[in-house]
């Protein structure tokens, strides 16, 4: 909201400039996010928490400034002329024809719902004139983006922004029966509100009525038929306290959020009804003339007192540290308007009486927070909490750290998605697990606890793609929620997600496929690139991995696989099926990997072995062989290692080729072997002998060496 620093200064004398005031207010929780204009036209953009309706006005912020700088807060004392004497006529007399007797009669107010309207205050002004507001009032309202309407209506808005108390003015001559009744609406009643909309009322609506009909939606908006016009001469000023929950429900039910409902929903000051009535009356009389008809009508249907809070000095010191003594605590709270009464002997504890405008302070910890924010959080020394005992590492902390480090090193950014999902996603992406229903879901899209990380990952990738981030790479580690044998379980999972553009962009330059070879070949190459990321993550764990077909239905059938460690499936990964991509409106193909951390962590981390760099030169030899498609590289590697040479340092594939002169069902592979001794330089005849034995071992597998 917007507030004027000059308006704030009307109530407290300050020596600091507007920018310093903004900084200091922000430090105590009144967040000034920006300043527009200068001098009398300066305006603060302020962010005020929903628990602080007392600060949603200039006097409330002036109260905070007075506490910060320990300056006196000027009281607001409206000056009203003596009221005309009221005759003892009938309280039901109508305000028709400007009857002097009627206007001077006692103005009856009946509250039929004391729980929802504990207090209702009113004043009557007669023989006034409706005209434009004085320039000073209109200018200040315009600074806050409020449109001036007339002196009477502007008076209510000005008081709202002055002390935060919403009020309303009725044309007294349009109130039938000359009375006000606060009651629940009756079935079939209709109220045309000030915005010109006819609203059908229900029995859950609380309304302000005259003798025959509703004239206002309590705490939300007044009625059209009794509004102030240029013909108005007699005015009823209303200021009441409304139940916050009732106002909130009515505001939502009628889709009508107003400045008044915004404050009443959060709790107004019970003691401000009389003051706000007097302030509005004084402004109308000053600008439009007229006279008061009778005195204040103040109906207190139910007294509302805030219970005092017992504050222990020892608890203040335990939470904030020992830097504050009882005297400092007393002075800080007194500056905020709290009253302290010692309890028992000494200064060990106080009864703190809460001011009527601070409905958010209910417990001892709330009072301690007030002490801390006014004293200044930066003034407390940095200390660690008291702790005895050894540091206990969280379960799976080490493998979690390794997995996260590797994912980050691969270029993936860690993300967190919602722990809720829809029934439709649960059916699509879970493996038949029984879901946990939410009793009070926010929406159908978040009605069950998630059984998979996939929907959240797809949503996050879509969010990035829709905001022109084509190369998104994300990972998430977290729990899913299932029912197993009648018990709730939360197994840990990990999910990697990458757009196709990100996969291609991360591949080494030499391995990027020429797009001229076709879309299918490019997609297959991208799948192999994403598979490399999965292999890198799984390589940190000690199990032996093999990859096989047979993934869930939402993966592309030809570009997906599952990783199996010692017979246990630890991951599924691949390109997402095009039908899913289209349904979720993803702008390009995406790749996913789901990793079962519970199963993976059971294998433990791979032991890292260190070997110093050799002092003597290594010797490499390349061999080109043709093998049947049934022969795997793992078989070749096993055969080479079985030769038993301690000097064999590595055995890797360099290139694979199919087609051309290679018969169908076979492929050509270029293998590179490295020999090295840790004790001496190798001789050529030794390398030739070892090479011959490796060739023989590969021939035994059915391989044919190419010339």
PDB file of C-alpha atoms in Angstrom, residues 188-352:
ATOM      1  CA  UNK A 188     -34.595 -13.836  -0.899  1.00  0.00           C
ATOM      2  CA  UNK A 189     -33.309 -10.411   0.183  1.00  0.00           C
ATOM      3  CA  UNK A 190     -31.327  -8.405  -2.351  1.00  0.00           C
ATOM      4  CA  UNK A 191     -28.860  -5.585  -1.699  1.00  0.00           C
ATOM      5  CA  UNK A 192     -27.621  -3.209  -4.381  1.00  0.00           C
ATOM      6  CA  UNK A 193     -24.145  -2.210  -3.236  1.00  0.00           C
ATOM      7  CA  UNK A 194     -22.329   1.052  -3.944  1.00  0.00           C
ATOM      8  CA  UNK A 195     -20.720  -0.437  -7.040  1.00  0.00           C
ATOM      9  CA  UNK A 196     -24.171  -0.732  -8.620  1.00  0.00           C
ATOM     10  CA  UNK A 197     -24.324  -4.546  -8.444  1.00  0.00           C
ATOM     11  CA  UNK A 198     -27.427  -6.267  -7.068  1.00  0.00           C
ATOM     12  CA  UNK A 199     -26.346  -9.046  -4.756  1.00  0.00           C
ATOM     13  CA  UNK A 200     -28.502 -11.943  -3.668  1.00  0.00           C
ATOM     14  CA  UNK A 201     -28.091 -12.423   0.061  1.00  0.00           C
ATOM     15  CA  UNK A 202     -28.056 -15.649   2.049  1.00  0.00           C
ATOM     16  CA  UNK A 203     -28.654 -16.448   5.677  1.00  0.00           C
ATOM     17  CA  UNK A 204     -24.873 -16.425   6.211  1.00  0.00           C
ATOM     18  CA  UNK A 205     -24.590 -12.722   5.321  1.00  0.00           C
ATOM     19  CA  UNK A 206     -24.482 -10.115   8.087  1.00  0.00           C
ATOM     20  CA  UNK A 207     -26.188  -6.880   7.039  1.00  0.00           C
ATOM     21  CA  UNK A 208     -26.914  -3.382   8.307  1.00  0.00           C
ATOM     22  CA  UNK A 209     -30.623  -2.638   7.820  1.00  0.00           C
ATOM     23  CA  UNK A 210     -33.125   0.109   8.333  1.00  0.00           C
ATOM     24  CA  UNK A 211     -36.652  -0.755   9.511  1.00  0.00           C
ATOM     25  CA  UNK A 212     -37.500  -2.503   6.219  1.00  0.00           C
ATOM     26  CA  UNK A 213     -34.467  -3.521   4.143  1.00  0.00           C
ATOM     27  CA  UNK A 214     -30.698  -4.127   4.102  1.00  0.00           C
ATOM     28  CA  UNK A 215     -28.668  -0.966   3.502  1.00  0.00           C
ATOM     29  CA  UNK A 216     -25.129  -2.330   3.776  1.00  0.00           C
ATOM     30  CA  UNK A 217     -23.054  -5.516   3.673  1.00  0.00           C
ATOM     31  CA  UNK A 218     -21.437  -5.439   7.118  1.00  0.00           C
ATOM     32  CA  UNK A 219     -17.734  -4.595   6.984  1.00  0.00           C
ATOM     33  CA  UNK A 220     -17.582  -4.903   3.187  1.00  0.00           C
ATOM     34  CA  UNK A 221     -19.584  -2.225   1.331  1.00  0.00           C
ATOM     35  CA  UNK A 222     -22.550   0.094   1.855  1.00  0.00           C
ATOM     36  CA  UNK A 223     -25.789   0.126  -0.078  1.00  0.00           C
ATOM     37  CA  UNK A 224     -26.560   2.091  -3.240  1.00  0.00           C
ATOM     38  CA  UNK A 225     -30.045   3.229  -2.154  1.00  0.00           C
ATOM     39  CA  UNK A 226     -28.806   5.127   0.934  1.00  0.00           C
ATOM     40  CA  UNK A 227     -25.587   6.573  -0.459  1.00  0.00           C
ATOM     41  CA  UNK A 228     -24.562  10.199  -0.094  1.00  0.00           C
ATOM     42  CA  UNK A 229     -25.471  12.466  -3.026  1.00  0.00           C
ATOM     43  CA  UNK A 230     -25.425  16.206  -3.629  1.00  0.00           C
ATOM     44  CA  UNK A 231     -29.035  16.273  -2.340  1.00  0.00           C
ATOM     45  CA  UNK A 232     -28.079  14.838   1.050  1.00  0.00           C
ATOM     46  CA  UNK A 233     -28.591  17.138   4.008  1.00  0.00           C
ATOM     47  CA  UNK A 234     -28.773  14.765   6.963  1.00  0.00           C
ATOM     48  CA  UNK A 235     -26.130  12.076   7.584  1.00  0.00           C
ATOM     49  CA  UNK A 236     -25.744   9.041   9.838  1.00  0.00           C
ATOM     50  CA  UNK A 237     -22.105   8.137  10.497  1.00  0.00           C
ATOM     51  CA  UNK A 238     -21.510   4.462  11.332  1.00  0.00           C
ATOM     52  CA  UNK A 239     -18.423   2.880  12.877  1.00  0.00           C
ATOM     53  CA  UNK A 240     -18.628  -0.710  14.092  1.00  0.00           C
ATOM     54  CA  UNK A 241     -16.487  -3.716  14.968  1.00  0.00           C
ATOM     55  CA  UNK A 242     -17.237  -6.761  12.837  1.00  0.00           C
ATOM     56  CA  UNK A 243     -16.230 -10.375  13.311  1.00  0.00           C
ATOM     57  CA  UNK A 244     -13.180 -10.972  11.033  1.00  0.00           C
ATOM     58  CA  UNK A 245     -14.198 -14.490   9.950  1.00  0.00           C
ATOM     59  CA  UNK A 246     -17.704 -13.367   8.974  1.00  0.00           C
ATOM     60  CA  UNK A 247     -16.335 -10.468   6.919  1.00  0.00           C
ATOM     61  CA  UNK A 248     -13.780 -12.699   5.215  1.00  0.00           C
ATOM     62  CA  UNK A 249     -16.417 -15.239   4.192  1.00  0.00           C
ATOM     63  CA  UNK A 250     -18.786 -12.563   2.882  1.00  0.00           C
ATOM     64  CA  UNK A 251     -16.000 -10.900   0.918  1.00  0.00           C
ATOM     65  CA  UNK A 252     -15.091 -14.220  -0.746  1.00  0.00           C
ATOM     66  CA  UNK A 253     -18.711 -15.234  -1.290  1.00  0.00           C
ATOM     67  CA  UNK A 254     -19.580 -12.016  -3.105  1.00  0.00           C
ATOM     68  CA  UNK A 255     -16.122 -11.610  -4.741  1.00  0.00           C
ATOM     69  CA  UNK A 256     -15.952  -8.149  -3.222  1.00  0.00           C
ATOM     70  CA  UNK A 257     -12.607  -7.160  -1.707  1.00  0.00           C
ATOM     71  CA  UNK A 258     -12.549  -3.573  -0.402  1.00  0.00           C
ATOM     72  CA  UNK A 259     -10.279  -1.412   1.735  1.00  0.00           C
ATOM     73  CA  UNK A 260     -12.773  -1.921   4.557  1.00  0.00           C
ATOM     74  CA  UNK A 261     -12.962  -5.713   4.275  1.00  0.00           C
ATOM     75  CA  UNK A 262      -9.164  -5.905   3.965  1.00  0.00           C
ATOM     76  CA  UNK A 263      -8.873  -4.413   7.457  1.00  0.00           C
ATOM     77  CA  UNK A 264     -11.901  -5.970   9.129  1.00  0.00           C
ATOM     78  CA  UNK A 265     -10.757  -9.428   7.976  1.00  0.00           C
ATOM     79  CA  UNK A 266      -7.553  -8.933   9.951  1.00  0.00           C
ATOM     80  CA  UNK A 267      -9.095  -7.392  13.055  1.00  0.00           C
ATOM     81  CA  UNK A 268      -9.839  -3.727  13.765  1.00  0.00           C
ATOM     82  CA  UNK A 269      -9.329  -1.759  16.969  1.00  0.00           C
ATOM     83  CA  UNK A 270     -12.384  -2.313  19.210  1.00  0.00           C
ATOM     84  CA  UNK A 271     -11.805   0.983  21.006  1.00  0.00           C
ATOM     85  CA  UNK A 272     -11.579   3.111  17.853  1.00  0.00           C
ATOM     86  CA  UNK A 273     -15.276   3.195  16.886  1.00  0.00           C
ATOM     87  CA  UNK A 274     -16.096   6.350  18.867  1.00  0.00           C
ATOM     88  CA  UNK A 275     -12.913   8.187  17.836  1.00  0.00           C
ATOM     89  CA  UNK A 276     -13.417   7.378  14.147  1.00  0.00           C
ATOM     90  CA  UNK A 277     -17.046   8.577  14.304  1.00  0.00           C
ATOM     91  CA  UNK A 278     -15.934  11.842  15.879  1.00  0.00           C
ATOM     92  CA  UNK A 279     -13.160  12.353  13.311  1.00  0.00           C
ATOM     93  CA  UNK A 280     -15.547  11.883  10.382  1.00  0.00           C
ATOM     94  CA  UNK A 281     -18.119  14.176  12.005  1.00  0.00           C
ATOM     95  CA  UNK A 282     -15.538  16.914  12.635  1.00  0.00           C
ATOM     96  CA  UNK A 283     -14.341  16.832   9.009  1.00  0.00           C
ATOM     97  CA  UNK A 284     -17.878  16.975   7.586  1.00  0.00           C
ATOM     98  CA  UNK A 285     -18.893  19.844   9.872  1.00  0.00           C
ATOM     99  CA  UNK A 286     -15.723  21.781   9.038  1.00  0.00           C
ATOM    100  CA  UNK A 287     -16.177  21.497   5.266  1.00  0.00           C
ATOM    101  CA  UNK A 288     -19.963  21.314   4.850  1.00  0.00           C
ATOM    102  CA  UNK A 289     -21.366  23.017   7.935  1.00  0.00           C
ATOM    103  CA  UNK A 290     -24.380  21.744   9.836  1.00  0.00           C
ATOM    104  CA  UNK A 291     -24.801  20.590  13.418  1.00  0.00           C
ATOM    105  CA  UNK A 292     -24.703  17.472  15.512  1.00  0.00           C
ATOM    106  CA  UNK A 293     -28.128  15.989  16.289  1.00  0.00           C
ATOM    107  CA  UNK A 294     -27.847  14.498  19.754  1.00  0.00           C
ATOM    108  CA  UNK A 295     -24.796  12.818  21.202  1.00  0.00           C
ATOM    109  CA  UNK A 296     -22.839   9.686  20.369  1.00  0.00           C
ATOM    110  CA  UNK A 297     -24.864   6.491  20.105  1.00  0.00           C
ATOM    111  CA  UNK A 298     -22.515   3.744  21.299  1.00  0.00           C
ATOM    112  CA  UNK A 299     -23.990   0.264  21.551  1.00  0.00           C
ATOM    113  CA  UNK A 300     -21.627  -2.207  23.223  1.00  0.00           C
ATOM    114  CA  UNK A 301     -23.321  -5.563  22.822  1.00  0.00           C
ATOM    115  CA  UNK A 302     -20.313  -7.500  24.057  1.00  0.00           C
ATOM    116  CA  UNK A 303     -17.164  -6.179  25.725  1.00  0.00           C
ATOM    117  CA  UNK A 304     -13.931  -7.403  24.161  1.00  0.00           C
ATOM    118  CA  UNK A 305     -10.881  -7.395  26.377  1.00  0.00           C
ATOM    119  CA  UNK A 306      -7.546  -8.923  25.483  1.00  0.00           C
ATOM    120  CA  UNK A 307      -6.159 -11.159  28.174  1.00  0.00           C
ATOM    121  CA  UNK A 308      -2.880  -9.896  29.692  1.00  0.00           C
ATOM    122  CA  UNK A 309       0.268 -11.903  29.064  1.00  0.00           C
ATOM    123  CA  UNK A 310       2.655 -12.991  31.817  1.00  0.00           C
ATOM    124  CA  UNK A 311       6.217 -12.086  30.776  1.00  0.00           C
ATOM    125  CA  UNK A 312       9.201 -13.703  32.477  1.00  0.00           C
ATOM    126  CA  UNK A 313      12.449 -11.783  32.315  1.00  0.00           C
ATOM    127  CA  UNK A 314      14.316 -15.094  32.435  1.00  0.00           C
ATOM    128  CA  UNK A 315      12.519 -16.224  29.272  1.00  0.00           C
ATOM    129  CA  UNK A 316      13.449 -12.973  27.505  1.00  0.00           C
ATOM    130  CA  UNK A 317      17.098 -13.547  28.374  1.00  0.00           C
ATOM    131  CA  UNK A 318      16.947 -17.222  27.392  1.00  0.00           C
ATOM    132  CA  UNK A 319      15.676 -16.412  23.901  1.00  0.00           C
ATOM    133  CA  UNK A 320      17.357 -13.059  23.222  1.00  0.00           C
ATOM    134  CA  UNK A 321      20.458 -13.318  25.382  1.00  0.00           C
ATOM    135  CA  UNK A 322      21.435 -11.638  28.608  1.00  0.00           C
ATOM    136  CA  UNK A 323      21.990  -8.150  27.220  1.00  0.00           C
ATOM    137  CA  UNK A 324      18.621  -6.706  28.332  1.00  0.00           C
ATOM    138  CA  UNK A 325      17.701  -5.929  31.923  1.00  0.00           C
ATOM    139  CA  UNK A 326      14.190  -5.490  33.301  1.00  0.00           C
ATOM    140  CA  UNK A 327      14.364  -1.701  32.995  1.00  0.00           C
ATOM    141  CA  UNK A 328      15.193  -1.828  29.285  1.00  0.00           C
ATOM    142  CA  UNK A 329      12.420  -4.357  28.665  1.00  0.00           C
ATOM    143  CA  UNK A 330       9.934  -2.115  30.486  1.00  0.00           C
ATOM    144  CA  UNK A 331      10.926   0.978  28.480  1.00  0.00           C
ATOM    145  CA  UNK A 332      10.835  -0.797  25.104  1.00  0.00           C
ATOM    146  CA  UNK A 333       7.340  -2.181  25.651  1.00  0.00           C
ATOM    147  CA  UNK A 334       6.060   1.114  27.060  1.00  0.00           C
ATOM    148  CA  UNK A 335       7.177   2.892  23.869  1.00  0.00           C
ATOM    149  CA  UNK A 336       5.000   0.455  21.883  1.00  0.00           C
ATOM    150  CA  UNK A 337       1.937   1.217  24.004  1.00  0.00           C
ATOM    151  CA  UNK A 338       2.051  -1.813  26.303  1.00  0.00           C
ATOM    152  CA  UNK A 339       1.360  -1.451  30.028  1.00  0.00           C
ATOM    153  CA  UNK A 340       3.383  -3.535  32.506  1.00  0.00           C
ATOM    154  CA  UNK A 341       2.416  -4.405  36.053  1.00  0.00           C
ATOM    155  CA  UNK A 342       4.948  -6.282  38.256  1.00  0.00           C
ATOM    156  CA  UNK A 343       3.813  -9.708  39.412  1.00  0.00           C
ATOM    157  CA  UNK A 344       5.150 -10.867  42.795  1.00  0.00           C
ATOM    158  CA  UNK A 345       8.344  -9.740  44.431  1.00  0.00           C
ATOM    159  CA  UNK A 346      11.228  -8.220  42.471  1.00  0.00           C
ATOM    160  CA  UNK A 347      11.347  -7.757  38.723  1.00  0.00           C
ATOM    161  CA  UNK A 348      11.335 -11.404  37.657  1.00  0.00           C
ATOM    162  CA  UNK A 349       8.000 -11.209  35.811  1.00  0.00           C
ATOM    163  CA  UNK A 350       5.337  -8.753  34.629  1.00  0.00           C
ATOM    164  CA  UNK A 351       1.726  -8.819  33.559  1.00  0.00           C
ATOM    165  CA  UNK A 352       1.729  -7.172  30.131  1.00  0.00           C
TER     166      UNK A 352
END
